[in-house]
Short mmCIF file of C-alpha atoms and ligand atoms in Angstrom, two decimals:
data_model
loop_
_atom_site.label_atom_id
_atom_site.label_comp_id
_atom_site.label_asym_id
_atom_site.label_seq_id
_atom_site.Cartn_x
_atom_site.Cartn_y
_atom_site.Cartn_z
CA MET S 1230 110.56 2.18 197.56
CA ASN S 1231 113.25 -0.38 196.65
CA TYR S 1232 115.73 -0.14 193.79
CA THR S 1233 116.48 -3.65 192.58
CA SER S 1234 116.16 -3.32 188.81
CA ILE S 1235 116.65 -0.58 186.23
CA LYS S 1236 113.15 -1.50 185.01
CA GLU S 1237 111.76 0.17 188.15
CA ILE S 1238 112.67 3.58 186.64
CA ASP S 1239 109.57 5.40 185.41
CA SER S 1240 111.42 7.72 183.00
CA LEU S 1241 115.10 7.07 182.28
CA LYS S 1242 115.40 10.43 180.54
CA LYS S 1243 114.09 12.22 183.63
CA TRP S 1244 116.33 10.26 186.01
CA VAL S 1245 119.45 10.97 183.92
CA LYS S 1246 118.58 14.67 183.88
CA GLU S 1247 118.12 14.66 187.66
CA ALA S 1248 121.44 12.82 188.17
CA LEU S 1249 123.27 15.39 186.05
CA LYS S 1250 121.74 18.13 188.20
CA ILE S 1251 123.03 16.36 191.34
CA LYS S 1252 126.49 16.12 189.73
CA LYS S 1253 126.57 19.92 189.36
CA ASN S 1254 125.78 20.45 193.05
CA PRO S 1255 126.25 17.17 194.97
CA LEU S 1256 126.00 18.72 198.45
CA LYS S 1257 122.70 20.51 197.83
CA ASN S 1258 120.72 17.91 199.79
CA LYS S 1259 123.25 17.47 202.58
CA LYS S 1260 120.45 17.60 205.19
CA LEU S 1261 118.15 15.05 203.55
CA GLY S 1262 119.89 12.04 205.10
CA LYS S 1263 120.54 13.53 208.55
CA ASN S 1264 120.07 10.88 211.24
CA LYS S 1265 119.42 8.22 208.59
CA THR S 1266 121.65 5.16 208.28
CA LEU S 1267 122.65 3.19 205.20
CA VAL S 1268 123.79 -0.35 205.98
CA MET S 1269 125.83 -1.84 203.14
CA LEU S 1270 126.20 -5.64 203.10
CA PHE S 1271 128.83 -7.13 200.80
CA PHE S 1272 128.71 -10.82 200.02
CA ASN S 1273 131.33 -10.16 197.27
CA SER S 1274 134.28 -7.85 196.58
CA SER S 1275 133.94 -4.28 195.35
CA LEU S 1276 135.88 -1.09 194.77
CA ARG S 1277 133.61 1.30 192.86
CA THR S 1278 130.24 0.24 194.24
CA ARG S 1279 131.41 0.34 197.82
CA LEU S 1280 133.12 3.73 197.66
CA SER S 1281 130.74 5.52 195.29
CA THR S 1282 127.61 4.44 197.19
CA GLN S 1283 129.25 5.42 200.46
CA LYS S 1284 130.29 8.77 198.94
CA ALA S 1285 126.73 9.32 197.70
CA ALA S 1286 125.33 8.63 201.17
CA ILE S 1287 127.87 11.00 202.75
CA ASN S 1288 126.90 13.70 200.22
CA LEU S 1289 123.34 13.31 201.51
CA GLY S 1290 124.44 13.55 205.16
CA MET S 1291 123.72 9.88 205.95
CA ASN S 1292 125.54 7.64 208.40
CA VAL S 1293 127.00 4.56 206.73
CA MET S 1294 127.75 1.11 208.17
CA VAL S 1295 129.55 -1.41 205.97
CA MET S 1296 129.83 -5.15 206.58
CA ASN S 1297 131.72 -7.67 204.47
CA PHE S 1298 129.03 -10.24 205.04
CA GLY S 1299 130.61 -12.86 202.79
CA SER S 1300 133.72 -13.15 204.97
CA GLU S 1301 132.53 -11.84 208.34
CA GLY S 1302 128.82 -12.65 208.61
CA TRP S 1303 127.16 -15.90 209.63
CA THR S 1304 126.37 -18.23 206.76
CA LEU S 1305 122.68 -17.69 206.01
CA GLU S 1306 119.90 -20.17 205.31
CA TYR S 1307 117.36 -18.97 202.72
CA GLU S 1308 114.90 -21.88 202.53
CA ASP S 1309 111.87 -21.81 204.77
CA GLY S 1310 111.22 -24.84 206.93
CA THR S 1311 114.77 -26.23 206.69
CA ILE S 1312 116.17 -28.30 209.53
CA MET S 1313 119.29 -26.19 210.02
CA ASN S 1314 121.68 -28.94 211.05
CA GLN S 1315 124.16 -28.30 208.20
CA GLY S 1316 126.43 -25.32 207.38
CA ALA S 1317 124.12 -22.31 207.78
CA SER S 1318 124.10 -20.66 211.21
CA GLU S 1319 121.34 -18.07 210.81
CA HIS S 1320 118.12 -17.79 208.82
CA ILE S 1321 117.60 -14.84 206.46
CA LYS S 1322 114.34 -14.14 208.35
CA GLU S 1323 116.10 -13.12 211.58
CA ALA S 1324 119.12 -11.59 209.80
CA ALA S 1325 117.02 -9.28 207.59
CA GLU S 1326 114.68 -8.28 210.41
CA VAL S 1327 117.60 -7.57 212.76
CA VAL S 1328 119.58 -5.50 210.22
CA SER S 1329 116.39 -3.53 209.45
CA GLN S 1330 116.42 -2.27 213.05
CA TYR S 1331 119.84 -0.69 212.51
CA ALA S 1332 119.18 0.70 209.04
CA ASP S 1333 116.91 3.09 207.18
CA ILE S 1334 118.10 1.60 203.88
CA ILE S 1335 119.89 -1.73 203.31
CA ALA S 1336 122.18 -2.01 200.28
CA ILE S 1337 123.22 -5.49 199.18
CA ARG S 1338 125.84 -6.97 196.85
CA ALA S 1339 125.41 -10.70 196.21
CA PHE S 1340 126.72 -12.14 192.93
CA ALA S 1341 125.54 -15.15 190.99
CA GLY S 1342 127.17 -18.42 192.05
CA LEU S 1343 127.20 -19.52 188.38
CA VAL S 1344 126.61 -23.14 189.35
CA ASP S 1345 122.82 -23.36 189.58
CA LYS S 1346 121.01 -21.22 186.97
CA GLU S 1347 117.63 -21.65 188.62
CA LYS S 1348 118.97 -20.58 192.00
CA ASP S 1349 120.72 -17.53 190.53
CA ASN S 1350 117.63 -16.52 188.57
CA ALA S 1351 115.61 -16.83 191.78
CA GLU S 1352 117.81 -14.08 193.32
CA THR S 1353 117.86 -15.93 196.63
CA VAL S 1354 119.80 -13.33 198.64
CA MET S 1355 118.15 -10.19 197.21
CA ASN S 1356 114.67 -11.68 197.40
CA GLY S 1357 115.32 -13.00 200.90
CA PHE S 1358 116.08 -9.47 202.09
CA LEU S 1359 113.15 -8.07 200.10
CA LYS S 1360 110.86 -10.58 201.78
CA TYR S 1361 111.98 -10.14 205.38
CA ALA S 1362 113.55 -6.67 205.67
CA THR S 1363 111.29 -3.89 206.88
CA VAL S 1364 113.24 -1.04 205.23
CA PRO S 1365 113.97 -0.24 201.55
CA ILE S 1366 116.49 -2.42 199.69
CA LEU S 1367 119.11 -1.16 197.24
CA ASN S 1368 120.72 -3.54 194.74
CA MET S 1369 124.51 -3.05 194.56
CA GLU S 1370 124.77 -5.98 192.07
CA SER S 1371 122.76 -9.10 192.44
CA ALA S 1372 122.86 -12.45 190.65
CA THR S 1373 121.14 -11.11 187.55
CA GLY S 1374 121.41 -7.32 187.59
CA HIS S 1375 123.53 -4.27 188.39
CA PRO S 1376 121.06 -1.38 188.10
CA LEU S 1377 123.28 1.27 189.75
CA GLN S 1378 125.91 0.54 187.08
CA SER S 1379 123.51 0.78 184.16
CA LEU S 1380 122.08 4.05 185.48
CA ALA S 1381 125.65 5.42 185.64
CA ASP S 1382 126.18 4.13 182.09
CA ALA S 1383 123.11 6.03 180.89
CA ILE S 1384 124.36 9.21 182.58
CA THR S 1385 127.78 8.79 180.95
CA MET S 1386 126.33 8.25 177.47
CA GLU S 1387 124.13 11.33 177.85
CA GLU S 1388 127.24 13.39 178.69
CA ASN S 1389 129.21 12.03 175.73
CA LYS S 1390 126.73 11.67 172.89
CA THR S 1391 127.44 13.93 169.95
CA LYS S 1392 124.40 13.22 167.84
CA HIS S 1393 120.67 12.69 168.19
CA ARG S 1394 120.55 8.93 167.61
CA PRO S 1395 123.89 7.35 168.53
CA LYS S 1396 124.64 3.71 167.82
CA VAL S 1397 125.56 1.77 170.97
CA VAL S 1398 127.24 -1.64 170.81
CA LEU S 1399 127.51 -4.03 173.74
CA SER S 1400 130.43 -6.30 172.87
CA TRP S 1401 131.41 -9.53 174.60
CA ALA S 1402 135.17 -9.87 175.09
CA PRO S 1403 137.26 -12.77 176.42
CA HIS S 1404 138.17 -13.29 180.08
CA PRO S 1405 140.07 -16.06 181.90
CA ARG S 1406 137.44 -16.41 184.65
CA ALA S 1407 133.73 -17.14 184.52
CA LEU S 1408 131.88 -13.88 185.14
CA PRO S 1409 128.18 -13.28 185.88
CA GLN S 1410 125.70 -11.79 183.39
CA ALA S 1411 124.48 -9.08 185.81
CA VAL S 1412 126.21 -6.09 184.16
CA PRO S 1413 125.27 -6.90 180.55
CA ASN S 1414 121.72 -7.82 181.66
CA SER S 1415 121.15 -4.42 183.25
CA PHE S 1416 122.89 -2.65 180.37
CA VAL S 1417 120.50 -4.35 177.93
CA GLU S 1418 117.50 -3.45 180.11
CA MET S 1419 118.68 0.16 180.30
CA MET S 1420 119.14 0.32 176.51
CA GLN S 1421 115.60 -0.97 176.10
CA LEU S 1422 114.45 2.14 178.01
CA GLN S 1423 116.38 4.44 175.64
CA THR S 1424 114.10 5.89 173.00
CA GLU S 1425 116.73 7.78 171.00
CA MET S 1426 119.58 5.28 170.60
CA ASP S 1427 120.22 2.34 168.28
CA PHE S 1428 121.43 -0.75 170.09
CA VAL S 1429 123.30 -3.87 168.96
CA ILE S 1430 124.67 -6.74 171.04
CA THR S 1431 127.63 -8.65 169.62
CA HIS S 1432 129.04 -11.91 171.00
CA PRO S 1433 130.18 -15.30 169.74
CA GLU S 1434 127.41 -17.72 168.80
CA GLY S 1435 126.31 -19.64 171.88
CA TYR S 1436 126.93 -16.70 174.22
CA GLU S 1437 123.36 -15.38 174.11
CA LEU S 1438 122.22 -13.74 177.31
CA ASN S 1439 118.91 -14.75 178.90
CA PRO S 1440 116.37 -14.29 176.05
CA GLU S 1441 113.79 -13.10 178.59
CA ILE S 1442 116.08 -10.11 179.11
CA THR S 1443 117.37 -9.47 175.59
CA LYS S 1444 113.85 -9.88 174.09
CA ASP S 1445 113.98 -8.34 170.61
CA SER S 1446 117.29 -6.47 171.05
CA LYS S 1447 119.39 -6.85 167.90
CA ILE S 1448 122.19 -9.45 168.03
CA GLU S 1449 125.03 -9.40 165.46
CA TYR S 1450 127.48 -12.31 165.66
CA ASP S 1451 130.05 -10.55 163.42
CA GLN S 1452 131.84 -8.15 165.79
CA ASP S 1453 133.44 -6.14 162.95
CA LYS S 1454 130.05 -5.60 161.35
CA ALA S 1455 128.50 -4.59 164.68
CA PHE S 1456 131.27 -2.01 165.22
CA GLU S 1457 130.60 -0.23 161.90
CA ASN S 1458 129.50 3.37 162.58
CA ALA S 1459 129.18 2.75 166.32
CA ASP S 1460 129.31 5.79 168.60
CA PHE S 1461 129.76 3.85 171.85
CA ILE S 1462 131.47 0.50 172.40
CA TYR S 1463 130.55 -1.05 175.75
CA ALA S 1464 132.85 -4.01 176.38
CA LYS S 1465 132.04 -6.73 178.89
CA ASN S 1466 132.73 -10.39 179.40
CA TRP S 1467 130.06 -12.77 180.62
CA SER S 1468 130.11 -16.54 181.00
CA ASN S 1469 127.92 -18.81 178.92
CA TYR S 1470 124.24 -18.60 179.88
CA LYS S 1471 123.11 -21.76 178.06
CA GLU S 1472 125.99 -23.91 179.32
CA TYR S 1473 125.50 -22.10 182.54
CA GLY S 1474 128.55 -20.43 184.08
CA LYS S 1475 131.00 -22.11 181.70
CA ILE S 1476 133.75 -20.53 179.58
CA THR S 1477 133.20 -22.04 176.15
CA ASN S 1478 135.08 -19.38 174.20
CA SER S 1479 138.22 -17.41 174.96
CA ASP S 1480 139.00 -16.26 171.43
CA PRO S 1481 141.44 -13.30 171.65
CA ASN S 1482 140.05 -12.03 168.33
CA TRP S 1483 137.17 -10.59 170.39
CA THR S 1484 139.53 -8.32 172.39
CA ILE S 1485 138.77 -4.65 171.74
CA THR S 1486 141.76 -3.32 169.78
CA ALA S 1487 142.61 -0.02 168.09
CA ASN S 1488 142.01 -1.65 164.69
CA LYS S 1489 138.50 -2.65 165.74
CA MET S 1490 137.83 0.85 167.08
CA LYS S 1491 138.82 2.20 163.62
CA LEU S 1492 135.68 0.53 162.25
CA THR S 1493 133.52 2.77 164.43
CA ASN S 1494 132.40 6.37 164.16
CA ASN S 1495 135.24 7.47 166.46
CA ALA S 1496 133.35 5.64 169.24
CA LYS S 1497 133.77 6.22 172.93
CA PHE S 1498 135.01 3.17 174.81
CA MET S 1499 133.12 2.08 177.94
CA HIS S 1500 133.59 -0.66 180.54
CA CYS S 1501 132.16 -0.91 184.05
CA LEU S 1502 135.58 -1.85 185.54
CA PRO S 1503 137.45 -3.71 186.92
CA VAL S 1504 138.93 -4.62 183.54
CA ARG S 1505 141.68 -7.02 182.50
CA ARG S 1506 143.98 -4.99 180.27
CA ASN S 1507 145.12 -6.64 177.03
CA VAL S 1508 142.52 -9.37 177.52
CA ILE S 1509 139.22 -7.46 177.31
CA VAL S 1510 140.75 -4.29 175.80
CA THR S 1511 144.22 -3.26 174.70
CA ASP S 1512 146.19 -0.59 176.56
CA GLU S 1513 146.04 1.53 173.42
CA VAL S 1514 142.23 1.68 173.50
CA ILE S 1515 141.66 2.08 177.25
CA ASP S 1516 144.38 4.73 177.45
CA SER S 1517 143.09 6.61 174.40
CA GLU S 1518 141.22 9.90 174.63
CA ASN S 1519 138.07 8.07 173.53
CA SER S 1520 138.06 5.97 176.68
CA ILE S 1521 135.48 7.26 179.17
CA VAL S 1522 135.81 4.52 181.79
CA ILE S 1523 137.01 6.87 184.55
CA GLN S 1524 134.13 9.28 183.98
CA GLN S 1525 131.81 6.26 183.95
CA ALA S 1526 133.12 5.19 187.38
CA ASN S 1527 132.72 8.75 188.68
CA ASN S 1528 129.08 8.71 187.63
CA ARG S 1529 128.48 5.76 189.93
CA THR S 1530 128.32 8.33 192.76
CA TYR S 1531 125.56 10.34 191.08
CA SER S 1532 123.61 7.27 190.07
CA ALA S 1533 123.68 6.05 193.70
CA GLN S 1534 122.95 9.52 195.06
CA LEU S 1535 119.90 9.92 192.86
CA VAL S 1536 118.50 6.57 193.99
CA LEU S 1537 119.27 7.18 197.68
CA GLN S 1538 117.74 10.63 197.41
CA LYS S 1539 114.53 9.23 195.92
CA ILE S 1540 114.30 6.54 198.61
CA LEU S 1541 114.99 9.06 201.41
CA LYS S 1542 112.26 11.35 200.11
CA LYS S 1543 109.83 8.41 200.24
CA VAL S 1544 110.80 7.28 203.77
CA ALA S 1545 110.97 10.83 205.25
N1 LIG J 737 131.64 -1.70 188.34
C1 LIG J 737 131.60 -2.15 189.61
O1 LIG J 737 130.54 -2.52 190.14
O2 LIG J 737 132.80 -2.11 190.25
P1 LIG J 737 133.12 -2.84 191.62
O3 LIG J 737 132.88 -4.32 191.40
O4 LIG J 737 134.54 -2.51 191.93
O5 LIG J 737 132.16 -2.34 192.67
#
């Protein structure tokens, strides 16, 4: 069993329930991971993913090895049949097979480069490991998805919903740097698995996510209108998908402010973090009692623990 996309979940409702059970008693399965090793490979920076996934593995009694592959590993070649006389020192084939001998599960973080859309959509790093590794693969944020984050988001919404059919709004917000679409992609895919929530995406015109992911999810270009009666506001920046990886809008009117939150049904504020204060969201909103970003980050542990637990039960 791999976990590379939130779409691999058979029943989101069931998984969220199981994660909440783990949260109540996180050390219950302390023996499940005994003598099993999680190898975590980071091609990009992380705070939450690194520590929460490690914490989850420790809760399950696993050994954990972490490598900052991006700065410390050999540069990898992903194409088959290449004459490797340029920059890459090692082929993914050997690297993945070798790491598999040290690991029972390999977790990988490898962001989009945001230069070549086709290459990013091909998920070169994740798919390279999936092809050549001989142990299960866990996605800790790839070029196009962040399924551990969106599972944590689902857990957090379940804990905070106050009515049967809450309205959830994914809102684009400005950012000075070009960011990948992985988090909003997985959030959209997770919302498509929700059967008892209304979902709206709001962003400036031209900032549409990959239509193969958004499918028939509702898009409202008027942010104020989208916020009306919302129960959850999920803020996130992403760079332009059509003009791939570019920043074509940095309008501060899209920043989440207290006045915008007044349009909602006393909505909870969510963001995956890290967040740029007073760019994405004002201090007033993120510091308000409606902000659940810290709880959201805490739930990353239980999202990872649930997935690791399921994989361990399969490989046992
Ligand atoms: N939300 C998230 O994945 O945080 P990190 O990038 O710090 O891991």
